[in-house]
PDB file of C-alpha atoms in Angstrom:
ATOM      1  CA  ASP A 299       9.297 -11.822  22.640  1.00  0.00           C
ATOM      2  CA  ALA A 300      11.484 -10.574  19.803  1.00  0.00           C
ATOM      3  CA  GLY A 301      14.822  -9.178  20.916  1.00  0.00           C
ATOM      4  CA  ILE A 302      14.502  -5.488  20.158  1.00  0.00           C
ATOM      5  CA  THR A 303      15.849  -2.693  22.298  1.00  0.00           C
ATOM      6  CA  GLN A 304      15.729   1.044  21.823  1.00  0.00           C
ATOM      7  CA  SER A 305      17.945   3.660  23.382  1.00  0.00           C
ATOM      8  CA  PRO A 306      17.489   6.038  24.964  1.00  0.00           C
ATOM      9  CA  ARG A 307      13.991   5.322  26.259  1.00  0.00           C
ATOM     10  CA  HIS A 308      13.399   8.963  27.158  1.00  0.00           C
ATOM     11  CA  LYS A 309      15.105  12.097  25.974  1.00  0.00           C
ATOM     12  CA  VAL A 310      14.550  15.803  26.393  1.00  0.00           C
ATOM     13  CA  THR A 311      16.478  18.101  24.102  1.00  0.00           C
ATOM     14  CA  GLU A 312      16.411  21.636  22.806  1.00  0.00           C
ATOM     15  CA  THR A 313      15.437  22.950  19.398  1.00  0.00           C
ATOM     16  CA  GLY A 314      18.320  22.922  16.941  1.00  0.00           C
ATOM     17  CA  THR A 315      20.345  20.158  18.581  1.00  0.00           C
ATOM     18  CA  PRO A 316      21.152  16.880  16.813  1.00  0.00           C
ATOM     19  CA  VAL A 317      19.609  13.710  18.217  1.00  0.00           C
ATOM     20  CA  THR A 318      20.310  10.063  17.425  1.00  0.00           C
ATOM     21  CA  LEU A 319      18.050   7.204  18.441  1.00  0.00           C
ATOM     22  CA  ARG A 320      19.268   3.630  18.317  1.00  0.00           C
ATOM     23  CA  CYS A 321      17.422   0.423  17.570  1.00  0.00           C
ATOM     24  CA  HIS A 322      19.181  -2.873  18.242  1.00  0.00           C
ATOM     25  CA  GLN A 323      17.920  -6.363  17.370  1.00  0.00           C
ATOM     26  CA  THR A 324      19.198  -9.836  18.164  1.00  0.00           C
ATOM     27  CA  GLU A 325      16.905 -11.658  15.693  1.00  0.00           C
ATOM     28  CA  ASN A 326      18.979 -11.174  12.541  1.00  0.00           C
ATOM     29  CA  HIS A 327      15.871  -9.925  10.717  1.00  0.00           C
ATOM     30  CA  ARG A 328      16.408  -8.291   7.363  1.00  0.00           C
ATOM     31  CA  TYR A 329      13.882  -5.468   7.620  1.00  0.00           C
ATOM     32  CA  MET A 330      13.936  -2.673  10.182  1.00  0.00           C
ATOM     33  CA  TYR A 331      11.588   0.306  10.448  1.00  0.00           C
ATOM     34  CA  TRP A 332      11.296   3.610  12.266  1.00  0.00           C
ATOM     35  CA  TYR A 333       7.827   4.975  13.076  1.00  0.00           C
ATOM     36  CA  ARG A 334       6.601   7.967  14.966  1.00  0.00           C
ATOM     37  CA  GLN A 335       3.357   7.924  16.907  1.00  0.00           C
ATOM     38  CA  ASP A 336       1.328  11.046  17.611  1.00  0.00           C
ATOM     39  CA  PRO A 337      -2.224  11.367  18.950  1.00  0.00           C
ATOM     40  CA  GLY A 338      -4.773  11.049  16.166  1.00  0.00           C
ATOM     41  CA  HIS A 339      -2.216   9.920  13.574  1.00  0.00           C
ATOM     42  CA  GLY A 340      -1.529   6.337  14.514  1.00  0.00           C
ATOM     43  CA  LEU A 341       1.868   5.058  13.446  1.00  0.00           C
ATOM     44  CA  ARG A 342       3.596   6.801  10.568  1.00  0.00           C
ATOM     45  CA  LEU A 343       6.598   5.347   8.786  1.00  0.00           C
ATOM     46  CA  ILE A 344       9.702   7.561   8.761  1.00  0.00           C
ATOM     47  CA  HIS A 345      12.326   5.358   7.104  1.00  0.00           C
ATOM     48  CA  TYR A 346      12.955   1.676   6.708  1.00  0.00           C
ATOM     49  CA  SER A 347      15.829  -0.616   5.806  1.00  0.00           C
ATOM     50  CA  TYR A 348      15.838  -3.836   3.805  1.00  0.00           C
ATOM     51  CA  GLY A 349      19.470  -4.706   4.438  1.00  0.00           C
ATOM     52  CA  VAL A 350      22.830  -3.319   5.495  1.00  0.00           C
ATOM     53  CA  LYS A 351      23.279   0.094   3.877  1.00  0.00           C
ATOM     54  CA  ASP A 352      19.930  -0.311   2.062  1.00  0.00           C
ATOM     55  CA  THR A 353      17.361   2.214   3.224  1.00  0.00           C
ATOM     56  CA  ASP A 354      14.323   3.994   1.834  1.00  0.00           C
ATOM     57  CA  LYS A 355      12.015   6.819   2.821  1.00  0.00           C
ATOM     58  CA  GLY A 356       8.634   6.467   4.426  1.00  0.00           C
ATOM     59  CA  GLU A 357       5.717   8.878   4.451  1.00  0.00           C
ATOM     60  CA  VAL A 358       7.172  11.398   6.952  1.00  0.00           C
ATOM     61  CA  SER A 359      10.909  11.368   6.240  1.00  0.00           C
ATOM     62  CA  ASP A 360      11.613  15.127   6.072  1.00  0.00           C
ATOM     63  CA  GLY A 361      14.019  16.185   8.829  1.00  0.00           C
ATOM     64  CA  TYR A 362      15.185  12.632   9.514  1.00  0.00           C
ATOM     65  CA  SER A 363      18.055  10.477   8.267  1.00  0.00           C
ATOM     66  CA  VAL A 364      18.947   6.870   8.983  1.00  0.00           C
ATOM     67  CA  SER A 365      21.911   4.566   8.786  1.00  0.00           C
ATOM     68  CA  ARG A 366      22.388   0.830   8.981  1.00  0.00           C
ATOM     69  CA  SER A 367      26.012  -0.307   8.983  1.00  0.00           C
ATOM     70  CA  LYS A 368      25.285  -3.628  10.713  1.00  0.00           C
ATOM     71  CA  THR A 369      22.341  -6.011  10.498  1.00  0.00           C
ATOM     72  CA  GLU A 370      21.528  -5.543  14.165  1.00  0.00           C
ATOM     73  CA  ASP A 371      21.578  -1.739  14.406  1.00  0.00           C
ATOM     74  CA  PHE A 372      19.366   0.901  12.786  1.00  0.00           C
ATOM     75  CA  LEU A 373      19.993   4.526  13.737  1.00  0.00           C
ATOM     76  CA  LEU A 374      17.568   7.415  13.352  1.00  0.00           C
ATOM     77  CA  THR A 375      19.055  10.926  13.352  1.00  0.00           C
ATOM     78  CA  LEU A 376      17.332  14.255  13.703  1.00  0.00           C
ATOM     79  CA  GLU A 377      19.932  16.610  12.290  1.00  0.00           C
ATOM     80  CA  SER A 378      18.422  19.698  13.924  1.00  0.00           C
ATOM     81  CA  ALA A 379      15.524  18.851  16.205  1.00  0.00           C
ATOM     82  CA  THR A 380      12.326  20.904  16.054  1.00  0.00           C
ATOM     83  CA  SER A 381       9.343  20.990  18.413  1.00  0.00           C
ATOM     84  CA  SER A 382       7.220  19.256  15.751  1.00  0.00           C
ATOM     85  CA  GLN A 383       9.442  16.210  16.169  1.00  0.00           C
ATOM     86  CA  THR A 384       8.304  15.738  19.758  1.00  0.00           C
ATOM     87  CA  SER A 385       6.797  12.272  19.597  1.00  0.00           C
ATOM     88  CA  VAL A 386       7.085   8.639  20.603  1.00  0.00           C
ATOM     89  CA  TYR A 387       9.380   6.766  18.229  1.00  0.00           C
ATOM     90  CA  PHE A 388       9.023   3.036  17.665  1.00  0.00           C
ATOM     91  CA  CYS A 389      11.428   0.741  15.930  1.00  0.00           C
ATOM     92  CA  ALA A 390      10.125  -2.464  14.356  1.00  0.00           C
ATOM     93  CA  ILE A 391      11.703  -5.501  12.730  1.00  0.00           C
ATOM     94  CA  SER A 392      10.469  -8.060  10.246  1.00  0.00           C
ATOM     95  CA  GLU A 393      11.752 -11.114   8.444  1.00  0.00           C
ATOM     96  CA  GLY A 394      10.346  -9.644   5.256  1.00  0.00           C
ATOM     97  CA  GLN A 395       8.906 -12.893   3.965  1.00  0.00           C
ATOM     98  CA  GLU A 396       5.384 -13.240   2.632  1.00  0.00           C
ATOM     99  CA  GLY A 397       2.959 -12.745   5.440  1.00  0.00           C
ATOM    100  CA  PHE A 398       5.633 -10.948   7.414  1.00  0.00           C
ATOM    101  CA  ARG A 399       4.709  -9.619  10.811  1.00  0.00           C
ATOM    102  CA  GLN A 400       6.376  -6.697  12.491  1.00  0.00           C
ATOM    103  CA  PHE A 401       7.700  -6.826  16.039  1.00  0.00           C
ATOM    104  CA  PHE A 402       7.941  -3.491  17.799  1.00  0.00           C
ATOM    105  CA  GLY A 403      10.517  -2.211  20.229  1.00  0.00           C
ATOM    106  CA  PRO A 404       9.513  -0.545  23.537  1.00  0.00           C
ATOM    107  CA  GLY A 405       9.630   2.989  22.112  1.00  0.00           C
ATOM    108  CA  THR A 406      11.534   6.203  22.794  1.00  0.00           C
ATOM    109  CA  ARG A 407       9.737   9.265  24.103  1.00  0.00           C
ATOM    110  CA  LEU A 408      11.420  12.358  22.677  1.00  0.00           C
ATOM    111  CA  THR A 409      10.599  15.870  23.816  1.00  0.00           C
ATOM    112  CA  VAL A 410      12.030  18.843  21.931  1.00  0.00           C
ATOM    113  CA  LEU A 411      11.766  22.110  23.873  1.00  0.00           C
TER     114      LEU A 411
ATOM    115  CA  GLN B 288      -2.707   7.302   1.918  1.00  0.00           C
ATOM    116  CA  GLN B 289      -3.658   6.297   5.433  1.00  0.00           C
ATOM    117  CA  PRO B 290      -6.458   3.699   5.746  1.00  0.00           C
ATOM    118  CA  VAL B 291      -9.568   4.870   7.573  1.00  0.00           C
ATOM    119  CA  GLN B 292     -10.663   3.070  10.705  1.00  0.00           C
ATOM    120  CA  SER B 293     -14.122   3.194  12.226  1.00  0.00           C
ATOM    121  CA  PRO B 294     -15.350   3.704  14.787  1.00  0.00           C
ATOM    122  CA  GLN B 295     -12.720   5.877  16.456  1.00  0.00           C
ATOM    123  CA  ALA B 296     -13.732   4.591  19.866  1.00  0.00           C
ATOM    124  CA  VAL B 297     -16.055   2.008  21.372  1.00  0.00           C
ATOM    125  CA  ILE B 298     -17.092   1.166  24.932  1.00  0.00           C
ATOM    126  CA  LEU B 299     -18.226  -2.362  25.700  1.00  0.00           C
ATOM    127  CA  ARG B 300     -19.405  -4.379  28.658  1.00  0.00           C
ATOM    128  CA  GLU B 301     -17.706  -7.699  29.260  1.00  0.00           C
ATOM    129  CA  GLY B 302     -19.233 -10.341  27.015  1.00  0.00           C
ATOM    130  CA  GLU B 303     -20.429  -7.924  24.339  1.00  0.00           C
ATOM    131  CA  ASP B 304     -19.326  -7.985  20.714  1.00  0.00           C
ATOM    132  CA  ALA B 305     -17.820  -5.254  18.554  1.00  0.00           C
ATOM    133  CA  VAL B 306     -16.639  -4.747  14.981  1.00  0.00           C
ATOM    134  CA  ILE B 307     -13.799  -2.485  13.877  1.00  0.00           C
ATOM    135  CA  ASN B 308     -13.529  -1.582  10.220  1.00  0.00           C
ATOM    136  CA  CYS B 309     -10.510  -0.614   8.127  1.00  0.00           C
ATOM    137  CA  SER B 310     -10.953   0.834   4.658  1.00  0.00           C
ATOM    138  CA  SER B 311      -8.326   1.721   2.068  1.00  0.00           C
ATOM    139  CA  SER B 312      -8.469   3.691  -1.167  1.00  0.00           C
ATOM    140  CA  LYS B 313      -5.700   1.546  -2.666  1.00  0.00           C
ATOM    141  CA  ALA B 314      -5.518  -2.066  -3.790  1.00  0.00           C
ATOM    142  CA  LEU B 315      -4.185  -4.194  -0.964  1.00  0.00           C
ATOM    143  CA  TYR B 316      -1.939  -7.222  -0.749  1.00  0.00           C
ATOM    144  CA  SER B 317      -2.451  -7.801   2.953  1.00  0.00           C
ATOM    145  CA  VAL B 318      -3.951  -6.319   6.100  1.00  0.00           C
ATOM    146  CA  HIS B 319      -2.379  -6.566   9.552  1.00  0.00           C
ATOM    147  CA  TRP B 320      -4.040  -5.984  12.901  1.00  0.00           C
ATOM    148  CA  TYR B 321      -2.194  -4.830  16.025  1.00  0.00           C
ATOM    149  CA  ARG B 322      -3.284  -3.978  19.549  1.00  0.00           C
ATOM    150  CA  GLN B 323      -1.569  -1.429  21.757  1.00  0.00           C
ATOM    151  CA  LYS B 324      -2.053  -1.104  25.497  1.00  0.00           C
ATOM    152  CA  HIS B 325      -1.494   2.310  27.057  1.00  0.00           C
ATOM    153  CA  GLY B 326       2.223   3.090  27.380  1.00  0.00           C
ATOM    154  CA  GLU B 327       3.271  -0.082  25.582  1.00  0.00           C
ATOM    155  CA  ALA B 328       4.373  -1.086  22.097  1.00  0.00           C
ATOM    156  CA  PRO B 329       1.906  -2.381  19.507  1.00  0.00           C
ATOM    157  CA  VAL B 330       1.533  -6.163  19.483  1.00  0.00           C
ATOM    158  CA  PHE B 331       0.760  -8.222  16.396  1.00  0.00           C
ATOM    159  CA  LEU B 332      -2.640  -9.940  16.363  1.00  0.00           C
ATOM    160  CA  MET B 333      -3.069 -11.367  12.896  1.00  0.00           C
ATOM    161  CA  ILE B 334      -2.471 -10.912   9.198  1.00  0.00           C
ATOM    162  CA  LEU B 335      -4.871 -11.449   6.315  1.00  0.00           C
ATOM    163  CA  LEU B 336      -3.389 -12.083   2.916  1.00  0.00           C
ATOM    164  CA  LYS B 337      -4.973 -11.473  -0.450  1.00  0.00           C
ATOM    165  CA  GLY B 338      -6.791 -14.639  -1.378  1.00  0.00           C
ATOM    166  CA  GLY B 339      -6.507 -15.940   2.187  1.00  0.00           C
ATOM    167  CA  GLU B 340      -9.156 -17.034   4.638  1.00  0.00           C
ATOM    168  CA  GLN B 341     -10.609 -15.362   7.649  1.00  0.00           C
ATOM    169  CA  LYS B 342      -8.194 -15.542  10.568  1.00  0.00           C
ATOM    170  CA  GLY B 343      -8.842 -15.975  14.258  1.00  0.00           C
ATOM    171  CA  HIS B 344      -6.972 -15.379  17.506  1.00  0.00           C
ATOM    172  CA  ASP B 345      -8.896 -16.663  20.537  1.00  0.00           C
ATOM    173  CA  LYS B 346     -12.242 -14.891  20.220  1.00  0.00           C
ATOM    174  CA  ILE B 347     -10.836 -12.167  18.002  1.00  0.00           C
ATOM    175  CA  SER B 348     -11.221 -12.798  14.294  1.00  0.00           C
ATOM    176  CA  ALA B 349     -10.915 -10.786  11.105  1.00  0.00           C
ATOM    177  CA  SER B 350     -11.966 -10.803   7.486  1.00  0.00           C
ATOM    178  CA  PHE B 351     -10.548  -9.216   4.352  1.00  0.00           C
ATOM    179  CA  ASN B 352     -12.636  -8.164   1.356  1.00  0.00           C
ATOM    180  CA  GLU B 353     -10.108  -7.592  -1.412  1.00  0.00           C
ATOM    181  CA  LYS B 354     -12.581  -6.155  -3.898  1.00  0.00           C
ATOM    182  CA  LYS B 355     -13.809  -3.535  -1.465  1.00  0.00           C
ATOM    183  CA  GLN B 356     -10.294  -2.984  -0.048  1.00  0.00           C
ATOM    184  CA  GLN B 357     -11.703  -3.409   3.440  1.00  0.00           C
ATOM    185  CA  SER B 358     -10.982  -5.462   6.506  1.00  0.00           C
ATOM    186  CA  SER B 359     -13.009  -5.964   9.652  1.00  0.00           C
ATOM    187  CA  LEU B 360     -11.879  -7.080  13.104  1.00  0.00           C
ATOM    188  CA  TYR B 361     -14.445  -8.901  15.245  1.00  0.00           C
ATOM    189  CA  LEU B 362     -14.230  -8.864  19.034  1.00  0.00           C
ATOM    190  CA  THR B 363     -16.505 -11.636  20.292  1.00  0.00           C
ATOM    191  CA  ALA B 364     -17.579 -12.057  23.915  1.00  0.00           C
ATOM    192  CA  SER B 365     -15.162  -9.297  24.890  1.00  0.00           C
ATOM    193  CA  GLN B 366     -12.934  -9.617  27.934  1.00  0.00           C
ATOM    194  CA  LEU B 367     -11.354  -6.902  30.060  1.00  0.00           C
ATOM    195  CA  SER B 368      -8.005  -7.765  28.476  1.00  0.00           C
ATOM    196  CA  TYR B 369      -9.330  -6.669  25.083  1.00  0.00           C
ATOM    197  CA  SER B 370      -9.104  -3.020  26.116  1.00  0.00           C
ATOM    198  CA  GLY B 371      -6.568  -1.021  24.135  1.00  0.00           C
ATOM    199  CA  THR B 372      -6.140   0.700  20.804  1.00  0.00           C
ATOM    200  CA  TYR B 373      -6.458  -1.414  17.680  1.00  0.00           C
ATOM    201  CA  PHE B 374      -4.599  -0.489  14.518  1.00  0.00           C
ATOM    202  CA  CYS B 375      -4.910  -1.881  11.045  1.00  0.00           C
ATOM    203  CA  GLY B 376      -1.852  -1.767   8.827  1.00  0.00           C
ATOM    204  CA  THR B 377      -2.227  -2.143   5.097  1.00  0.00           C
ATOM    205  CA  GLU B 378       0.313  -3.393   2.615  1.00  0.00           C
ATOM    206  CA  GLY B 379       0.075  -2.401  -1.023  1.00  0.00           C
ATOM    207  CA  ALA B 380       1.804  -3.777  -4.084  1.00  0.00           C
ATOM    208  CA  ALA B 381       5.221  -2.386  -3.086  1.00  0.00           C
ATOM    209  CA  GLY B 382       5.396  -4.827  -0.239  1.00  0.00           C
ATOM    210  CA  ASN B 383       7.230  -5.098   3.048  1.00  0.00           C
ATOM    211  CA  LYS B 384       6.004  -1.836   4.506  1.00  0.00           C
ATOM    212  CA  LEU B 385       2.752  -0.951   6.180  1.00  0.00           C
ATOM    213  CA  THR B 386       0.537   2.115   6.296  1.00  0.00           C
ATOM    214  CA  PHE B 387      -1.366   2.265   9.559  1.00  0.00           C
ATOM    215  CA  GLY B 388      -4.816   3.610  10.278  1.00  0.00           C
ATOM    216  CA  GLY B 389      -5.475   6.157  12.997  1.00  0.00           C
ATOM    217  CA  GLY B 390      -6.565   3.520  15.495  1.00  0.00           C
ATOM    218  CA  THR B 391      -9.741   2.508  17.327  1.00  0.00           C
ATOM    219  CA  ARG B 392      -9.808   2.841  21.102  1.00  0.00           C
ATOM    220  CA  VAL B 393     -11.636  -0.006  22.806  1.00  0.00           C
ATOM    221  CA  LEU B 394     -12.638   0.065  26.463  1.00  0.00           C
ATOM    222  CA  VAL B 395     -14.186  -3.031  27.989  1.00  0.00           C
ATOM    223  CA  LYS B 396     -15.916  -2.445  31.305  1.00  0.00           C
ATOM    224  CA  PRO B 397     -16.915  -5.051  33.911  1.00  0.00           C
TER     225      PRO B 397
END
């Protein structure tokens, strides 16, 4: 199994508070991704990174920011959490070569009250 | 735009076959298939590249029709372990990022 961890695994917070989720990898893969998963919507890409300090937006990036200061860590921040951001968040990594496959972390369940 | 998967759900008896379809409105470079068990992370099954051949993984195989921008996943002689939600992920010309379909829930009964 690919070495990907996410922290925290569960979090309950209140509307308006900042939240940061962490994804850590030990595979030295170039690409890292943040997805959210909601019933009926599958997996939707929030942001992704193709190298240290290189990031780009996905299809549902509003209300989220990311940072990658080291190859192994990719942080997702909700500046001011809203109830619509209640979801399960998955991090994924990829080598980024042709025919790349993505390996997913265990997920973080976030509840915004 | 999100690819469309069909059917949304399917119930099988052990040993039966099923087909899951994934259709995109955009030109595709590759199609990925993942399976997710309840409460777990998605797990990679296979990838089909433009110009590539049909892939297989045990008795699960898939095809990719580039002209129609469609892929199909074939579950043959299904086993209880095949239960879960199957997602297709499509990669367009931009590369290195996927757009996932809404998923197909598969339940295999004894």
